[in-house]
CSV table of C-alpha atoms in Angstrom, one decimal:
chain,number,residue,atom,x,y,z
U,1,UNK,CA,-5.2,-16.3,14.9
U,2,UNK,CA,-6.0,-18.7,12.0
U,3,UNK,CA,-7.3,-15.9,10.1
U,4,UNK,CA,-4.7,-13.3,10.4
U,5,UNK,CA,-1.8,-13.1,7.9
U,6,UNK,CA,1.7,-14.4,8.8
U,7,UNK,CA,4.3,-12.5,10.6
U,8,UNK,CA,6.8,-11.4,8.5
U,9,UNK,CA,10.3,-12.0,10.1
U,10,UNK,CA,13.3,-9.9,9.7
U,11,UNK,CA,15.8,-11.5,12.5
U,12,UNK,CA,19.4,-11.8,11.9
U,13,UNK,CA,22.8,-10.2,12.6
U,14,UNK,CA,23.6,-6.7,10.5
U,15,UNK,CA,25.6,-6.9,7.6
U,16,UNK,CA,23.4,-10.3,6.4
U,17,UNK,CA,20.5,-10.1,3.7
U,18,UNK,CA,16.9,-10.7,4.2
U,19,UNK,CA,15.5,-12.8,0.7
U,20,UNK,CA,12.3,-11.7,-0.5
U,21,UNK,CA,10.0,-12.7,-3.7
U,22,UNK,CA,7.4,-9.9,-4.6
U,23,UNK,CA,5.3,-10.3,-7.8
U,24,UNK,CA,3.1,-7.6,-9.3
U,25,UNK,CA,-0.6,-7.6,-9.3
U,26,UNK,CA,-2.0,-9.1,-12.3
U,27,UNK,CA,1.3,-10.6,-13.1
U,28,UNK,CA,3.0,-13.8,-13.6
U,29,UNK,CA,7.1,-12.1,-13.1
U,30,UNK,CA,8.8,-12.5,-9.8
U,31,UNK,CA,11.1,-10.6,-8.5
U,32,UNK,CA,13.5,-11.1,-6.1
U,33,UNK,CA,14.2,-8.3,-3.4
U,34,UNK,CA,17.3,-8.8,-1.0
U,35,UNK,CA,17.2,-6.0,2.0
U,36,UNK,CA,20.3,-5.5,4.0
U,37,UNK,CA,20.0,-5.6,7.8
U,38,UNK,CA,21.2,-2.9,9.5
U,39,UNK,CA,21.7,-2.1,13.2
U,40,UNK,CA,18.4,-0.1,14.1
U,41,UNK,CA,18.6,2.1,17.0
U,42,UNK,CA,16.0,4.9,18.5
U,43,UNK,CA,12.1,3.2,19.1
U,44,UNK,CA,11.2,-0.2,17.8
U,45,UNK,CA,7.9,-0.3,16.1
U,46,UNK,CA,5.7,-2.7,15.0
U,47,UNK,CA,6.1,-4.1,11.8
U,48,UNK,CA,3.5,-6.6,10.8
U,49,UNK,CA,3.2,-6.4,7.3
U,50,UNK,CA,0.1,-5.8,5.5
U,51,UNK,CA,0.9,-5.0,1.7
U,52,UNK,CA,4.1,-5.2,-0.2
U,53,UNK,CA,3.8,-3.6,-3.4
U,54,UNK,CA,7.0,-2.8,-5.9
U,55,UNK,CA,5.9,0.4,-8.2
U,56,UNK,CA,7.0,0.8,-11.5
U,57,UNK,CA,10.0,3.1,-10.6
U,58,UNK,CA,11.3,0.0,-8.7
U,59,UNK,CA,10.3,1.4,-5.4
U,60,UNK,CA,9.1,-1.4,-3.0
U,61,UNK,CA,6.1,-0.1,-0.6
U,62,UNK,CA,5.5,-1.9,2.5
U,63,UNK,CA,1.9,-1.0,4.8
U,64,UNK,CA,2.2,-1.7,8.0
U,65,UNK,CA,-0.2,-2.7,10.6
U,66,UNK,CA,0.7,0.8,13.0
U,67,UNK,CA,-0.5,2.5,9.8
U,68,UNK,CA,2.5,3.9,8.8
U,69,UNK,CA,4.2,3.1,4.9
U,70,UNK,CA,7.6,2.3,4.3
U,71,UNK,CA,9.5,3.2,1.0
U,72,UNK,CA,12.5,1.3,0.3
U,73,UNK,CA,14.3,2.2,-2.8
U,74,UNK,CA,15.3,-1.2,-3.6
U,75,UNK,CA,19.0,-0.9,-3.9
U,76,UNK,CA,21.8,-3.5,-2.0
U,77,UNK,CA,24.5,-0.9,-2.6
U,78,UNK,CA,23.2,2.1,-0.8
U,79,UNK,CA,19.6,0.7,0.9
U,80,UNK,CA,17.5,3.8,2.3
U,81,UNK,CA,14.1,2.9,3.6
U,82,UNK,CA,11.6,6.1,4.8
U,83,UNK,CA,8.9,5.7,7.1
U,84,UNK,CA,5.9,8.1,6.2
U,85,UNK,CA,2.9,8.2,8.7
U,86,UNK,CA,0.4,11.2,9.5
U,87,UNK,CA,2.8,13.8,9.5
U,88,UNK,CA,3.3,13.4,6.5
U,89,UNK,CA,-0.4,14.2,5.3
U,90,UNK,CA,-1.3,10.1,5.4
U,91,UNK,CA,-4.5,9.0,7.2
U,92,UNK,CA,-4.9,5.7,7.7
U,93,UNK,CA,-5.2,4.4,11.8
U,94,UNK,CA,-4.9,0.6,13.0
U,95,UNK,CA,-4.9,-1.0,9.9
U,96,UNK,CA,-7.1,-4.5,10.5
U,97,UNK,CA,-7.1,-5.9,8.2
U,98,UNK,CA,-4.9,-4.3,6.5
U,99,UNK,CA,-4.0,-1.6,4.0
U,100,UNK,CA,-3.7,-1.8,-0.1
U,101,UNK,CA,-1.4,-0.3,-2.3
U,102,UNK,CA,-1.4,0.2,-5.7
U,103,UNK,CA,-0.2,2.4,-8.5
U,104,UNK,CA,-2.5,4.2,-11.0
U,105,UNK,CA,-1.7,4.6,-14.7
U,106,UNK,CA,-0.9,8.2,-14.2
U,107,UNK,CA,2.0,7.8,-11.8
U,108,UNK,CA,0.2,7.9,-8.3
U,109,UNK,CA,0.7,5.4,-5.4
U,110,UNK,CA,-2.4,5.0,-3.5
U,111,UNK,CA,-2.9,3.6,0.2
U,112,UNK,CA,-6.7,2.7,0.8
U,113,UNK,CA,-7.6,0.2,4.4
U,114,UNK,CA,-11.1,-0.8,5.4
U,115,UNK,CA,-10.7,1.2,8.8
U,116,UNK,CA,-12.0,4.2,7.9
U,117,UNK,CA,-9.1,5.8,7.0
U,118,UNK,CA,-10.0,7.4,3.4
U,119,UNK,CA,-7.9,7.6,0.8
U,120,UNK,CA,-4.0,8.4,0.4
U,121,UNK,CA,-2.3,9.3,-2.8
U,122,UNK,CA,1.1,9.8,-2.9
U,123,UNK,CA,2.2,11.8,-6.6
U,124,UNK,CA,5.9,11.4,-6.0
U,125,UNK,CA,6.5,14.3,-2.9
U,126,UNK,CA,4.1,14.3,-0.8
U,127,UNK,CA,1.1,12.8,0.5
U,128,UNK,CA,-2.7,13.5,0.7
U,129,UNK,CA,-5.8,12.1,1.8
U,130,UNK,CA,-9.3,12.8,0.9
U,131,UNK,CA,-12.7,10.9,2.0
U,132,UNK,CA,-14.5,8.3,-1.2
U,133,UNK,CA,-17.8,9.0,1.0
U,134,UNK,CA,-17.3,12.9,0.7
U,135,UNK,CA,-17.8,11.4,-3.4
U,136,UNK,CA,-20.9,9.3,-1.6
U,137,UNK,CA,-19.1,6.2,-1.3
U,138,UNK,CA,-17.3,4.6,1.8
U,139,UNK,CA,-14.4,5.1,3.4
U,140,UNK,CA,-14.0,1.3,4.7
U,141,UNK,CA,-12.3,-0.5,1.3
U,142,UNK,CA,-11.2,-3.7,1.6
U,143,UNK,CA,-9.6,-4.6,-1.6
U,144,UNK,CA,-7.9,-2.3,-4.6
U,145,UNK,CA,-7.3,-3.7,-8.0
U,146,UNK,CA,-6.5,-2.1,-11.4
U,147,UNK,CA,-8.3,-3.4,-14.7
U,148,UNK,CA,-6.7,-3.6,-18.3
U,149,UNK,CA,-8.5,-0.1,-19.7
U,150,UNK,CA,-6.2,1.2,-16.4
U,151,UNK,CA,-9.1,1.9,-14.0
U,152,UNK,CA,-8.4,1.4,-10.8
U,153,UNK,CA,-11.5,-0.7,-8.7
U,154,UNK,CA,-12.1,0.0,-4.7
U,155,UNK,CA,-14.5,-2.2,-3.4
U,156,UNK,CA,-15.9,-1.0,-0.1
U,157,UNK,CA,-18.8,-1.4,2.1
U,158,UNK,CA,-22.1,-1.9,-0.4
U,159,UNK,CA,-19.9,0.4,-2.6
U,160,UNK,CA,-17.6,0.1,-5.6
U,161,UNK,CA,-15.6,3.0,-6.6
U,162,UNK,CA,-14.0,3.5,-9.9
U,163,UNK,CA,-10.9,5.9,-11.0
U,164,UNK,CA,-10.5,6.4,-14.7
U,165,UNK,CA,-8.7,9.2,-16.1
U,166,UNK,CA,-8.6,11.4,-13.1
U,167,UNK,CA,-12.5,11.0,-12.0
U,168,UNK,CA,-14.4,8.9,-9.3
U,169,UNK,CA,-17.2,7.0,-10.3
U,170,UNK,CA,-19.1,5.4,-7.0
U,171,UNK,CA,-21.1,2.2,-7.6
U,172,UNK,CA,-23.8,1.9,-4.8
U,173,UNK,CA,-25.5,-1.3,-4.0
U,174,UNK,CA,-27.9,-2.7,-4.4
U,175,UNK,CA,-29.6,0.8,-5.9
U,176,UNK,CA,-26.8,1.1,-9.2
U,177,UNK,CA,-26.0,-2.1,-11.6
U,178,UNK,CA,-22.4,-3.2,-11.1
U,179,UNK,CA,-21.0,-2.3,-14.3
């Protein structure tokens, strides 16, 4: 529809290149990605992307729409891309609009998605998922962002939540003042 994001195409024959541009949040630097095509047997799956985010290990993150996140580690000499998805401890569903990612100050990747999905930090292993509204905020967040002081913003439904050295911080409207 007019509204939705484009598709993101990855046709061609193996051994060729896809050519991407990613640039970090909050930052002027782009950088350009090439991923190899490769012959792809087994179960297609759907792979509208929602997010691409490259971390500061030079990991590139891709959400997808099916809810699942793909970690590519960015190299054109030995390319290894891993699906993760709720086996492996992540809980997001359809993602519509889509999901966020972003990396805190302390090393953490982080998956949030206005479906009701919660909250999914990856710390390098393995992933988790916890609730913001077990914390009294919402589990539908639309939008992630990190400020210069290193906190890391959700903005949800009437709610704003804030991360700072290891501790939430919910923001309800219209009862608390934005800070």
């Amino acid at each position: 529809g007019k509204d939705s994001p484009p598709d993101l195409k990855y046709n061609g024959p193996p051994g060729t290149t896809a050519k991407m541009k990613l640039r970090y949040l909050n930052d002027t630097h782009i950088r350009d990605v090439e991923i190899p095509r490769e012959s792809v047997s087994g179960q297609f799956r759907d792979f509208w992307i929602f997010d691409a985010y490259p971390d500061s290990k030079g990991t590139i993150w891709f959400a997808v729409r099916t809810g699942e996140l793909i970690r590519y580690n960015g190299s054109s000499e030995n390319p290894l891309f891993e699906r993760f998805d709720a086996k492996d401890g992540i809980e997001i569903t359809d993602v519509r609009p889509g999901t966020k990612l972003i990396e805190s100050p302390d090393g953490f990747l982080w998956a949030v998605t206005i479906e009701s999905g919660g909250l999914n930090k990856f710390d390098g292993t393995s992933w988790s998922s916890s609730k913001l509204a077990d914390l009294g905020g919402s589990d539908q967040n639309a939008s992630v962002s990190l400020s210069p002081d290193g906190t890391m913003w959700i903005g949800g439904e009437s709610t704003l939540h804030a991360y700072r050295q290891g501790q939430w911080t919910v923001y309800q409207a219209p009862k608390a003042l934005i800070p």
